[in-house]
Structure formats: structure tokens, C-alpha cells
Amino acid sequence: MKSYITTPIYYVNGSPHIGHAFTSIMADILKRNRQALGYELMLSTGVDEHGQKNQEAAQELGMPIEDYLDMRCAEFRDVFDKLDVTYDYFVRTSRDGHKEAVAGMEQSIFDKDLIVKKNYTGTYCKGCEEFKKESDLTEDGQCPLHPTMQVEQTEETNYFLKMEPFRERLLKHIADNPDFVQPVAFRNELKQMLAEPLEDLCISRPKARVTLGVELPFDTEFVTYVWFDALANYLTNIDWPDESYAPWWEECEHLIGKDILKPHGVYWPIMLMAAGLPLPKKLSVHSHWVGAGGVKMSKSIGNVVDPIEVMDKLGVDALRWYLARHMRADSDSQISVELIAQTYEAELNNKLGNMLSRAAKFARSKFDGKLPVKGELTAEDEALRQTVLKATAGMGEWIDLADIPARTQAIITAAAELNEYIDKQAPWSLFKNEDTRERSKTVVYVALDCLRIVMEALQQVIPASAGKALATLNVTEVARPWKPELDRLPGGTELGDIQPLFPRVQ
Ligand code: MSP
């Protein structure tokens, strides 16, 4: 069983930001989930190195383009490493093999007479790196996605891919495969984009304007349009056109933000159809993060959440947890350093970290450093155990992008019950009295066994912290395929050192 998950490849005209961190972390969570189910995984993430925007960013810094790209590429890689994103392949579109494969794809489409050369006058948005129709622009004639980057009037001769011959076929594919675009709101948005005849897609840029790109194989005066080249990464990462690409490609799922639905939902499937290749299995689309109060993040407002700053202050898992837990499927979600800190304190620190340290410290001091042996279980013990099993079951099943918040929410709700349980049972008081001392052992056993299940489940979301917690519980190996299972820790197990999981931050 294979699963191939891709993230967008990010423009390198600036440093990695929270949006980039988000999609790549979600991809990593899905990867860990599917690995837990026993799948073989391929996760690609990386950078989109071509196009006018990147070219101008290098010019602004006065750096030679290769040096600039190397610098940014190292920066993105480093951030993803720090975020515990376990990518299998880090994409760089400047790689020779990628460029050759892109040129091969273009030539094959050109040979089918699906590419035409013509003169075009239009409005260009550098932010989107695409031509815009009048109806795509705001009232004052700007791109709604990049209001601060003036659109440009451009008149050029370029090469265009014929799109309209494929529109009906694509609509039929969407109708026949309800899972092709998820969630349904974005599927409907895509159908809307395909409701009217499609204009030809400009797939080249004259070298006079852009040099940073893949040279067209049939006209060396031009480079390939950055989106055409970038989308092809999904194939070139898995060695297309080598036949070995096929088993991965069949299972390919693209994670994308809603901003790039059109290139992925319209351009990419049509490029593939034109090249005679199968379509990816699925497009999983997410909404965006905005600042607190629903305001778009911007440097001038000062509400930009820098992933590095959050990691330095609160640790990587504070960020991973917030992003996993608070993204809403159907609308934009709010983020700020304060919101992340609050969630960190209320959930990770109060419900998980304290719980582990309290129970494990107690076991270490009163039960000879060991997990006690449990006695007979009460109805309350059984109820808690069932709650935890139910709440964690979702991590033992296939998770789709849109499921992540609900599955993490279920776990933290169970952790809250676990806290209530231990407060109410108060093993520390039970221990003081000879008559109830045995009972205190059972309570500590039940609590720590439940916490083990919670932490095993959370390995998919906050792997570093969950790993530390499991080390304290002396769990060295987690079975695959993973399912929440009671009593896997025998009473008498030696407990490991207690490492502070989520230290309190000022
Ligand atoms: N280079 C293209 C993608 C080519 S893929 C073949 C591109 N790059 S980008 O740097 O602009 O990254 C866009 C992606 O970053 C979004 O689709 C999304 O995955 C992520 N995000 C950017 N801003 C975001 C938010 N505010 N919130 C959530 N994710 C966002 O487009």
C-alpha cells in the first residue's frame, strides 16, 4: 500500500512563513498517520525557484541568482527540518533532471498541435505569476490576492496551451470522482471555474522579460511559464518519465491552499490530459490563516506570525498543535502568538504535560520507580478507558486533511477527562491510608496506561513531545499498524526519566 502526498512548492522571494509551515506540517501529520496504518509513504515538499518574482527578489538583494536560490533553499529546508516535517523528497525546480522532464512534456504536447504561438495583450499579476481577466480584478483594477503589488499591462508574443478542448472531459472527471476535490465547497468553486469556455493558457515568457525558467524545447527565445514548470514537479519528483513513477502517481494526493485551486484544479489536470497522462487521485484544499480579529497578516499591521519566533519561544509542538487543532475547514482561521501561547498553556501544558509529570513523579516516589500493578477496576476506571479508546480511535484510521482538527480535538477532550479522573480519584490521598493504598495503585496504572494511549496517538501530531512522554513511560516501540489498545504496559514496568514536556513560558 502506497501513499504519495505533495505540498505546494513555495516561492523563494521571501523567507518561509506560517502558511508554508502549515501545509507542510499537515502533510507530515497525514504521512505519520498513514505510516501508522502500515502504508509506504512518499512526501514531497520544497521550493519553486523560477519566475519573475524570484528573479526580481535576487536582483533586489544584488545577489547572483544561483547564490540567492541556494540561500533560500537552505533556509526553507532548515525551517522544515526544525518543524519536524519528515519529507522524503525536497523539491528544487532548478534541478537538471526536472528541467529536462518538463521540456520533454512540453515537446510531447507541442507535437500534438495543442500549443499555439500568438500575440497577447493583458493584465499581469506578478504575485500570482499569471494573466488576469478584467473580472478577476478589484474595482480599482488590482489583484485581490496581491493588492500591494501593482498589476502590469503587458503585450507579448507567447505560446499558449489550448484548454477548451479538455473542459468537458475535466468536468466529467469531477462528476465521476466525487473525491477528486475535497472539501465540497472547493469542488463547487472549481466547477464554477469550468462553467464558461476556457481561454488558452499562456505557457511561456519571453527571455527579454524573464530568464529564470526552463527554456522551451521548441523555441529558445522563451522560457516556460513558472506554473507549468512548477506543477510538473509532482511527476518529476517520482522520476517521471521513468516507468517507476506509476505506482506512486496512482496514489498521489495534492495538499494546497485555496489560493492555488485554479492552477491545480484547471491547469494541471488539463496539462496532464494534453500529455496523455492520468490525473492525480485527489486535491485536498484548505483555507487560510489570518491574524487575530480576522485581519490579513501583514508586516505593516505587525500581526505576522513568524514560525521561527514561535518555535524559539514555545517549541515546535506548540506551533504544530495549534495549526492542527484550530484550522477550520470552511473558512479562514485566526492565528497570533498570543493564541498559540494560550492553547499551549491550556492544553499541552495543563492537560498533558502536568498530568504526566504528576502521575509519573508519584509512581516513581511511591511505587519504587515502577508502573504499579493494577487491581480490580471500578466503573469509573472502565468509563475512562472507553473514553480514551474512543477518542484516539480516529488516529488509527485514515485521516483526510479536513479531519485533522476534529481528531486532535477529540484527543484533548479525552485528556481533560483523564485530568478530572485523577483529580477526583486523588491517588495521593488514597495512598496515605493503608486500606486504600492498593486502590491508589490501580488509579495510577489506569491513568498512565490511558496517557500512554493518548501519547501514542499524538505521535502523529506532536512527535517530539509524544516521543519524550513515551520514553518516560518506557514505551520503546509502537506497533504498526497502530490501534489504541489497553494494557499494553505491564504493571511493574520500570519508568524512565521525567523530562519536562511543555515548560511554562513567561
Ligand atoms: N509556487 C506556488 C505553488 C506552486 S505548486 C506547484 C505558490 N507558492 S507560495 O509560496 O505562494 O505558496 C502558496 C501556498 O502556501 C498556499 O497554497 C498554501 O499552501 C500556503 N499558504 C500561503 N499563505 C497561507 C495562509 N495565510 N494560510 C494557509 N496557508 C497559506 O503559490
Coordinates of C-alpha atoms and ligand atoms in Angstrom, one line a residue:
M1 CA 0.0 0.0 0.0
K2 CA 1.4 3.3 -1.1
S3 CA 0.6 6.9 -0.5
Y4 CA 2.2 9.9 -2.2
I5 CA 1.5 13.3 -0.5
T6 CA 2.6 16.6 -2.0
T7 CA 2.7 20.1 -0.8
P8 CA 2.9 23.2 -3.0
I9 CA 6.4 24.2 -3.8
Y10 CA 6.9 27.6 -2.3
Y11 CA 8.2 30.7 -4.0
V12 CA 11.5 31.7 -2.6
N13 CA 11.1 35.5 -3.0
G14 CA 11.0 35.7 0.8
S15 CA 11.5 33.7 4.0
P16 CA 9.2 30.8 4.8
H17 CA 6.1 32.0 6.6
I18 CA 3.3 30.5 8.6
G19 CA 1.3 29.5 5.6
H20 CA 4.2 27.4 4.2
A21 CA 4.8 25.9 7.6
F22 CA 1.1 25.0 7.8
T23 CA 0.7 23.0 4.6
S24 CA 3.9 21.1 5.1
I25 CA 3.1 20.3 8.7
M26 CA -0.3 19.0 7.7
A27 CA 1.3 16.9 5.1
D28 CA 3.7 15.5 7.7
I29 CA 0.7 14.7 10.0
L30 CA -1.0 12.8 7.2
K31 CA 2.2 11.0 6.4
R32 CA 2.7 9.9 10.0
N33 CA -1.0 8.8 10.1
R34 CA -0.7 6.6 7.1
Q35 CA 2.6 5.2 8.2
A36 CA 0.9 4.2 11.4
L37 CA -1.7 2.4 9.3
G38 CA 1.1 0.5 7.5
Y39 CA 1.4 2.5 4.3
E40 CA 4.6 3.1 2.4
L41 CA 5.0 6.9 2.1
M42 CA 6.4 9.4 -0.2
L43 CA 6.1 13.1 0.9
S44 CA 7.4 15.8 -1.2
T45 CA 7.8 19.5 -0.3
G46 CA 10.2 22.1 -1.5
V47 CA 10.7 25.3 -3.4
D48 CA 9.6 26.8 -6.7
E49 CA 12.7 28.6 -8.0
H50 CA 11.6 30.1 -11.3
G51 CA 9.6 33.0 -12.4
Q52 CA 9.8 36.8 -12.4
K53 CA 9.1 37.2 -8.7
N54 CA 12.1 35.2 -7.6
Q55 CA 14.3 36.8 -10.3
E56 CA 13.4 40.2 -9.0
A57 CA 14.0 39.2 -5.4
A58 CA 17.5 38.2 -6.2
Q59 CA 18.1 41.4 -8.1
E60 CA 16.9 43.5 -5.2
L61 CA 19.4 41.9 -2.9
G62 CA 22.0 42.3 -5.6
M63 CA 22.9 38.6 -5.4
P64 CA 23.8 36.3 -8.3
I65 CA 20.8 34.2 -8.9
E66 CA 22.3 30.8 -8.1
D67 CA 23.6 32.1 -4.8
Y68 CA 20.3 33.6 -4.0
L69 CA 18.4 30.4 -4.7
D70 CA 20.9 28.3 -2.7
M71 CA 20.5 30.6 0.2
R72 CA 16.7 30.5 0.2
C73 CA 16.5 26.8 -0.5
A74 CA 18.8 26.1 2.6
E75 CA 16.5 28.4 4.6
F76 CA 13.3 26.6 3.7
R77 CA 14.9 23.2 4.3
D78 CA 16.2 24.3 7.6
V79 CA 12.7 25.5 8.7
F80 CA 11.0 22.3 7.6
D81 CA 13.6 20.3 9.4
K82 CA 13.0 22.3 12.6
L83 CA 9.3 21.8 12.2
D84 CA 9.8 18.0 12.2
V85 CA 8.4 17.8 8.6
T86 CA 9.7 14.4 7.5
Y87 CA 9.8 15.0 3.8
D88 CA 11.1 12.2 1.6
Y89 CA 11.9 14.5 -1.2
F90 CA 12.9 18.1 -1.1
V91 CA 12.0 19.7 -4.4
R92 CA 14.2 22.2 -6.3
T93 CA 12.9 23.1 -9.7
S94 CA 16.4 24.3 -10.8
R95 CA 17.5 20.6 -10.8
D96 CA 18.6 19.5 -14.3
G97 CA 16.5 16.3 -14.3
H98 CA 13.4 18.3 -13.5
K99 CA 14.1 20.8 -16.3
E100 CA 14.7 18.0 -18.9
A101 CA 11.5 16.2 -18.0
V102 CA 9.5 19.5 -18.2
A103 CA 10.9 20.2 -21.7
G104 CA 10.0 16.6 -22.7
M105 CA 6.5 17.1 -21.5
E106 CA 6.2 20.4 -23.4
Q107 CA 7.6 18.9 -26.6
S108 CA 5.1 16.0 -26.5
I109 CA 2.2 18.4 -26.1
F110 CA 3.6 20.6 -28.9
D111 CA 3.9 17.6 -31.2
K112 CA 0.1 17.1 -30.7
D113 CA -0.6 20.6 -32.1
L114 CA -2.0 21.7 -28.7
I115 CA 0.3 24.6 -28.3
V116 CA -0.1 27.8 -30.5
K117 CA 2.0 30.9 -30.8
K118 CA 0.2 34.3 -30.7
N119 CA 0.3 37.9 -29.7
Y120 CA -1.5 38.7 -26.4
T121 CA -2.3 41.9 -24.6
G122 CA -3.3 41.6 -21.0
T123 CA -3.0 42.5 -17.4
Y124 CA -0.3 40.6 -15.5
C125 CA -0.1 40.0 -11.7
K126 CA 3.5 39.1 -10.6
G127 CA 2.2 37.9 -7.3
C128 CA 0.1 35.2 -9.0
E129 CA 2.5 35.0 -11.9
E130 CA -0.4 35.0 -14.3
F131 CA -2.5 37.0 -16.7
K132 CA -5.8 38.3 -15.2
K133 CA -9.1 38.8 -16.8
E134 CA -11.0 42.1 -16.1
S135 CA -13.4 40.2 -13.9
D136 CA -10.6 38.8 -11.8
L137 CA -9.6 42.3 -10.6
T138 CA -10.8 44.5 -7.8
E139 CA -12.8 47.7 -8.5
D140 CA -9.6 49.7 -8.6
G141 CA -8.1 47.3 -11.1
Q142 CA -5.8 45.4 -8.7
C143 CA -5.3 41.7 -8.0
P144 CA -7.4 40.8 -4.9
L145 CA -4.8 38.4 -3.7
H146 CA -1.9 40.8 -4.1
P147 CA -3.4 44.3 -3.6
T148 CA 0.0 45.9 -2.9
M149 CA 1.7 44.6 -6.0
Q150 CA 0.6 46.7 -8.9
V151 CA -0.7 44.7 -11.9
E152 CA 1.1 45.4 -15.2
Q153 CA -0.2 45.9 -18.7
T154 CA 1.7 43.5 -20.9
E155 CA 1.7 43.0 -24.6
E156 CA 3.7 40.0 -25.8
T157 CA 4.0 37.2 -28.2
N158 CA 3.8 33.9 -26.3
Y159 CA 3.0 30.2 -26.6
F160 CA -0.4 29.0 -25.4
L161 CA -1.8 25.7 -24.5
K162 CA -5.3 25.0 -25.8
M163 CA -7.6 24.5 -22.8
E164 CA -11.1 24.4 -24.1
P165 CA -10.9 21.0 -25.8
F166 CA -10.4 19.5 -22.4
R167 CA -13.0 21.3 -20.3
E168 CA -15.9 18.9 -20.7
R169 CA -13.7 16.0 -20.0
L170 CA -12.4 17.5 -16.8
L171 CA -16.0 18.4 -15.7
K172 CA -16.9 14.7 -16.3
H173 CA -13.9 13.6 -14.3
I174 CA -15.0 15.8 -11.4
A175 CA -18.6 14.4 -11.6
D176 CA -17.4 10.8 -11.8
N177 CA -14.9 11.2 -8.9
P178 CA -16.6 13.0 -6.0
D179 CA -13.4 12.6 -4.0
F180 CA -11.2 14.3 -6.6
V181 CA -11.5 17.7 -4.9
Q182 CA -12.3 18.0 -1.2
P183 CA -13.9 19.6 0.7
V184 CA -17.1 20.0 -1.3
A185 CA -17.1 23.8 -1.2
F186 CA -13.9 23.9 -3.2
R187 CA -15.1 21.3 -5.6
N188 CA -18.1 23.6 -6.3
E189 CA -15.7 26.5 -6.7
L190 CA -13.8 24.5 -9.3
K191 CA -16.9 23.5 -11.2
Q192 CA -17.7 27.2 -11.3
M193 CA -14.3 27.9 -12.9
L194 CA -15.1 25.4 -15.5
A195 CA -18.6 26.6 -16.2
E196 CA -17.6 29.0 -19.0
P197 CA -15.4 28.3 -22.0
L198 CA -11.7 28.4 -21.1
E199 CA -9.1 30.8 -22.7
D200 CA -5.9 29.3 -23.9
L201 CA -3.2 29.2 -21.2
C202 CA -0.1 31.2 -21.7
I203 CA 2.8 28.8 -21.1
S204 CA 5.8 30.8 -22.0
R205 CA 7.6 34.0 -21.1
P206 CA 9.9 35.9 -23.5
K207 CA 13.5 35.9 -22.2
A208 CA 13.5 39.6 -22.6
R209 CA 11.3 39.7 -19.5
V210 CA 12.1 36.5 -17.6
T211 CA 15.2 34.5 -17.8
L212 CA 14.8 32.4 -14.7
G213 CA 13.0 29.3 -16.1
V214 CA 13.1 26.2 -18.2
E215 CA 13.9 27.0 -21.8
L216 CA 11.2 26.0 -24.3
P217 CA 12.4 23.0 -26.2
F218 CA 10.8 24.3 -29.5
D219 CA 11.8 28.0 -29.2
T220 CA 14.9 29.1 -27.3
E221 CA 13.8 32.7 -27.2
F222 CA 11.4 31.7 -24.4
V223 CA 11.3 30.2 -21.0
T224 CA 8.5 28.1 -19.7
Y225 CA 5.7 29.8 -17.6
V226 CA 6.6 29.2 -14.0
W227 CA 3.4 27.4 -13.1
F228 CA 3.7 24.9 -15.9
D229 CA 7.2 24.0 -14.7
A230 CA 6.2 24.0 -11.0
L231 CA 3.2 21.8 -11.4
A232 CA 5.3 19.2 -13.2
N233 CA 7.3 18.8 -10.0
Y234 CA 4.7 16.4 -8.8
L235 CA 5.7 14.0 -11.6
T236 CA 9.4 14.7 -11.8
N237 CA 9.9 14.1 -8.0
I238 CA 9.0 10.4 -8.6
D239 CA 11.2 10.1 -11.6
W240 CA 8.7 10.5 -14.4
P241 CA 9.1 9.7 -17.3
D242 CA 10.7 6.6 -15.9
E243 CA 8.0 3.9 -15.6
S244 CA 8.8 3.6 -11.9
Y245 CA 6.7 6.7 -11.3
A246 CA 3.4 4.9 -11.9
P247 CA 2.6 3.2 -8.6
W248 CA 3.3 6.4 -6.7
W249 CA 1.4 8.5 -9.1
E250 CA -1.7 6.4 -8.8
E251 CA -1.9 7.3 -5.2
C252 CA -1.0 11.0 -5.5
E253 CA -2.7 13.5 -3.3
H254 CA -2.0 17.2 -3.5
L255 CA -2.4 19.4 -0.5
I256 CA -3.0 23.0 -1.5
G257 CA -4.3 26.3 -0.1
K258 CA -7.4 27.8 -1.6
D259 CA -5.3 30.5 -3.4
I260 CA -4.0 28.0 -5.8
L261 CA -7.1 26.0 -6.6
K262 CA -7.2 27.2 -10.2
P263 CA -3.7 26.1 -11.2
H264 CA -4.2 22.7 -9.5
G265 CA -7.8 22.2 -10.5
V266 CA -7.8 23.6 -14.0
Y267 CA -4.3 24.0 -15.5
W268 CA -2.7 20.9 -14.0
P269 CA -5.4 18.3 -15.0
I270 CA -5.5 19.8 -18.5
M271 CA -1.7 19.7 -18.8
L272 CA -1.9 16.1 -17.9
M273 CA -4.7 15.3 -20.3
A274 CA -2.8 17.1 -23.0
A275 CA 0.3 15.0 -22.3
G276 CA -1.8 11.8 -22.2
L277 CA -1.2 11.2 -18.5
P278 CA -3.6 10.1 -15.7
L279 CA -4.8 12.7 -13.3
P280 CA -3.8 12.7 -9.6
K281 CA -6.1 10.9 -7.2
K282 CA -7.1 13.9 -5.1
L283 CA -6.8 17.6 -4.4
S284 CA -7.2 18.4 -0.7
V285 CA -7.8 22.1 -0.3
H286 CA -7.5 24.2 2.9
S287 CA -8.5 27.7 3.8
H288 CA -6.1 30.4 5.1
W289 CA -4.7 31.6 8.3
V290 CA -5.4 35.2 9.1
G291 CA -4.4 37.4 12.0
A292 CA -6.5 37.8 15.2
G293 CA -9.8 39.5 14.6
G294 CA -9.8 38.1 11.0
V295 CA -7.4 40.7 9.7
K296 CA -5.0 39.6 6.9
M297 CA -1.4 39.2 8.3
S298 CA 0.9 42.0 7.1
K299 CA 4.2 43.5 8.1
S300 CA 2.7 47.0 8.3
I301 CA 0.0 45.9 10.8
G302 CA 2.6 43.9 12.7
N303 CA 0.5 40.8 13.1
V304 CA 2.6 38.4 11.1
V305 CA 3.2 35.1 12.9
D306 CA 6.8 34.0 12.3
P307 CA 7.1 30.2 12.6
I308 CA 10.7 30.5 13.8
E309 CA 9.8 33.0 16.5
V310 CA 7.0 30.8 17.8
M311 CA 9.4 27.7 17.9
D312 CA 12.0 29.7 19.7
K313 CA 9.5 30.9 22.3
L314 CA 7.2 27.9 22.8
G315 CA 8.8 25.0 21.0
V316 CA 7.9 23.3 17.7
D317 CA 5.0 21.3 19.1
A318 CA 3.2 24.4 20.3
L319 CA 3.1 25.5 16.7
R320 CA 2.2 22.1 15.2
W321 CA -0.5 21.6 17.8
Y322 CA -2.1 25.0 17.2
L323 CA -2.1 24.6 13.5
A324 CA -3.5 21.1 13.6
R325 CA -6.2 21.9 16.1
H326 CA -7.5 25.2 15.1
M327 CA -7.8 25.2 11.3
R328 CA -11.4 25.4 10.2
A329 CA -12.3 23.6 7.1
D330 CA -14.7 26.0 5.5
S331 CA -13.5 29.5 6.4
D332 CA -10.3 31.3 7.3
S333 CA -8.9 30.7 10.8
Q334 CA -7.2 33.1 13.2
I335 CA -3.7 32.9 14.5
S336 CA -1.4 35.0 16.7
V337 CA 1.4 34.4 19.0
E338 CA -0.9 35.0 22.0
L339 CA -3.5 32.5 20.7
I340 CA -0.8 29.9 20.3
A341 CA 0.6 30.6 23.8
Q342 CA -2.9 30.3 25.3
T343 CA -3.6 26.9 23.6
Y344 CA -0.1 25.8 24.6
E345 CA -0.8 26.6 28.2
A346 CA -4.3 25.4 28.5
E347 CA -4.0 22.2 26.5
L348 CA -0.4 21.0 26.1
N349 CA 0.9 22.2 29.4
N350 CA -2.2 21.8 31.7
K351 CA -3.8 18.7 30.3
L352 CA -0.9 16.7 29.0
G353 CA 2.4 17.8 30.5
N354 CA 1.3 18.3 34.1
M355 CA -0.7 15.1 34.0
L356 CA 2.3 13.1 33.0
S357 CA 4.7 14.7 35.4
R358 CA 2.2 14.4 38.4
A359 CA 1.4 10.8 37.8
A360 CA 4.9 9.6 36.9
K361 CA 6.5 11.5 39.8
F362 CA 4.1 9.9 42.2
A363 CA 4.7 6.4 40.8
R364 CA 8.5 7.0 40.9
S365 CA 8.4 8.1 44.5
K366 CA 5.8 5.8 45.9
F367 CA 6.0 2.6 43.8
D368 CA 9.7 2.2 43.5
G369 CA 10.0 3.9 40.2
K370 CA 7.7 1.5 38.6
L371 CA 4.3 1.4 37.0
P372 CA 2.1 -0.2 39.7
V373 CA 0.2 -3.4 39.1
K374 CA -3.5 -2.8 38.8
G375 CA -6.2 -4.4 40.9
E376 CA -9.8 -4.8 40.2
L377 CA -11.3 -2.0 38.0
T378 CA -14.2 0.2 39.1
A379 CA -16.9 1.5 36.8
E380 CA -15.1 4.9 36.7
D381 CA -11.9 3.2 35.6
E382 CA -13.7 1.4 32.8
A383 CA -15.6 4.5 31.7
L384 CA -12.3 6.5 31.4
R385 CA -10.6 3.7 29.5
Q386 CA -13.5 3.5 27.0
T387 CA -13.5 7.3 26.6
V388 CA -9.8 7.3 25.7
L389 CA -10.1 4.3 23.3
K390 CA -12.9 6.1 21.5
A391 CA -11.2 9.4 21.4
T392 CA -8.0 8.0 20.0
A393 CA -9.5 5.6 17.6
G394 CA -9.5 8.2 14.8
M395 CA -5.7 8.2 14.7
G396 CA -5.8 4.5 14.0
E397 CA -7.9 5.2 10.9
W398 CA -7.2 7.0 7.6
I399 CA -7.1 10.8 8.1
D400 CA -8.0 13.3 5.5
L401 CA -6.7 16.9 5.6
A402 CA -10.1 18.2 6.8
D403 CA -10.3 15.6 9.6
I404 CA -7.2 16.8 11.4
P405 CA -8.8 19.4 13.7
A406 CA -11.7 17.1 14.9
R407 CA -9.3 14.2 15.5
T408 CA -7.0 16.3 17.7
Q409 CA -9.9 17.9 19.4
A410 CA -11.3 14.5 20.4
I411 CA -8.0 13.6 22.0
I412 CA -7.7 16.7 24.1
T413 CA -11.2 16.3 25.3
A414 CA -10.4 12.8 26.5
A415 CA -7.2 14.2 28.1
A416 CA -9.4 16.7 30.0
E417 CA -11.5 13.8 31.3
L418 CA -8.3 12.0 32.3
N419 CA -7.3 15.0 34.4
E420 CA -10.8 15.1 36.0
Y421 CA -10.5 11.4 36.8
I422 CA -7.2 11.7 38.6
D423 CA -8.2 14.8 40.5
K424 CA -11.4 13.1 41.6
Q425 CA -9.7 9.7 42.4
A426 CA -6.8 11.5 44.2
P427 CA -4.4 8.6 44.4
W428 CA -2.1 10.7 46.6
S429 CA -4.8 10.7 49.3
L430 CA -5.7 7.1 48.8
F431 CA -2.0 6.2 49.2
K432 CA -1.9 7.7 52.7
N433 CA -4.4 5.2 54.1
E434 CA -3.4 1.5 54.4
D435 CA -7.0 0.4 53.5
T436 CA -7.0 2.3 50.2
R437 CA -3.3 2.0 49.2
E438 CA -4.0 -0.8 46.8
R439 CA -6.6 1.3 45.1
S440 CA -4.2 4.1 44.6
K441 CA -2.1 1.7 42.5
T442 CA -4.9 0.9 40.2
V443 CA -5.7 4.6 39.7
V444 CA -2.1 5.4 38.8
Y445 CA -2.0 2.4 36.5
V446 CA -5.2 3.3 34.7
A447 CA -4.2 7.0 34.4
L448 CA -0.7 6.2 33.0
D449 CA -2.0 3.5 30.7
C450 CA -4.6 5.9 29.3
L451 CA -1.9 8.6 28.9
R452 CA 0.3 6.2 27.0
I453 CA -2.5 5.6 24.5
V454 CA -3.0 9.4 24.2
M455 CA 0.7 9.9 23.6
E456 CA 0.9 7.1 21.1
A457 CA -1.9 8.7 19.1
L458 CA -0.2 12.1 19.4
Q459 CA 2.9 10.8 17.8
Q460 CA 1.2 11.7 14.6
V461 CA 0.7 15.3 15.5
I462 CA 3.4 16.4 18.1
P463 CA 6.0 13.6 17.6
A464 CA 8.9 15.2 19.6
S465 CA 6.8 15.7 22.8
A466 CA 4.9 12.5 22.4
G467 CA 8.2 10.6 22.0
K468 CA 9.6 12.2 25.2
A469 CA 6.4 11.2 27.1
L470 CA 6.6 7.7 25.8
A471 CA 10.2 7.4 26.8
T472 CA 9.1 8.3 30.4
L473 CA 6.6 5.5 30.2
N474 CA 9.3 3.2 28.8
V475 CA 7.5 2.6 25.6
T476 CA 10.2 1.9 23.1
E477 CA 8.2 0.6 20.2
V478 CA 4.8 1.3 18.9
A479 CA 3.2 -1.5 16.8
R480 CA 2.2 -1.0 13.2
P481 CA -0.5 -1.0 12.1
W482 CA -1.3 1.0 15.2
K483 CA -4.6 0.9 17.1
P484 CA -5.3 2.2 20.5
E485 CA -5.0 -0.8 22.8
L486 CA -5.4 -1.0 26.6
D487 CA -3.0 -2.7 29.0
R488 CA 0.0 -2.8 26.7
L489 CA 2.2 -1.6 29.5
P490 CA 2.5 -4.4 32.1
G491 CA 2.4 -3.4 35.7
G492 CA 5.9 -3.4 37.1
T493 CA 7.4 -1.7 34.1
E494 CA 10.3 0.5 35.1
L495 CA 9.5 4.2 34.4
G496 CA 12.1 6.3 32.6
D497 CA 13.3 9.8 33.5
I498 CA 10.7 12.5 33.6
Q499 CA 11.5 15.2 31.1
P500 CA 9.6 18.4 31.2
L501 CA 7.3 18.2 28.3
F502 CA 5.8 21.7 27.9
P503 CA 7.7 24.0 30.2
R504 CA 5.9 27.1 31.4
V505 CA 6.8 30.2 29.4
Q506 CA 6.6 33.8 30.6
Ligands
MSP1 N1 4.8 28.5 -6.1 C1 3.4 28.4 -6.0 C2 2.9 27.0 -5.8 C3 3.4 26.0 -6.9 S1 2.8 24.4 -6.6 C4 3.1 23.6 -8.0 C5 2.9 29.2 -4.8 N2 3.8 29.4 -3.8 S2 3.5 30.3 -2.5 O1 4.8 30.5 -1.8 O2 2.7 31.4 -2.7 O3 2.7 29.2 -1.5 C6 1.3 29.1 -1.6 C7 0.9 28.1 -0.6 O4 1.4 28.4 0.7 C8 -0.6 28.0 -0.4 O5 -1.3 27.3 -1.3 C9 -0.7 27.4 1.0 O6 -0.3 26.0 0.9 C10 0.4 28.1 1.7 N3 -0.1 29.4 2.3 C11 0.3 30.6 1.9 N4 -0.4 31.5 2.7 C12 -1.2 30.9 3.5 C13 -2.1 31.3 4.6 N5 -2.2 32.5 5.0 N6 -2.7 30.3 5.3 C14 -2.5 28.9 5.0 N7 -1.7 28.6 4.0 C15 -1.2 29.5 3.1 O7 1.8 29.6 -4.8

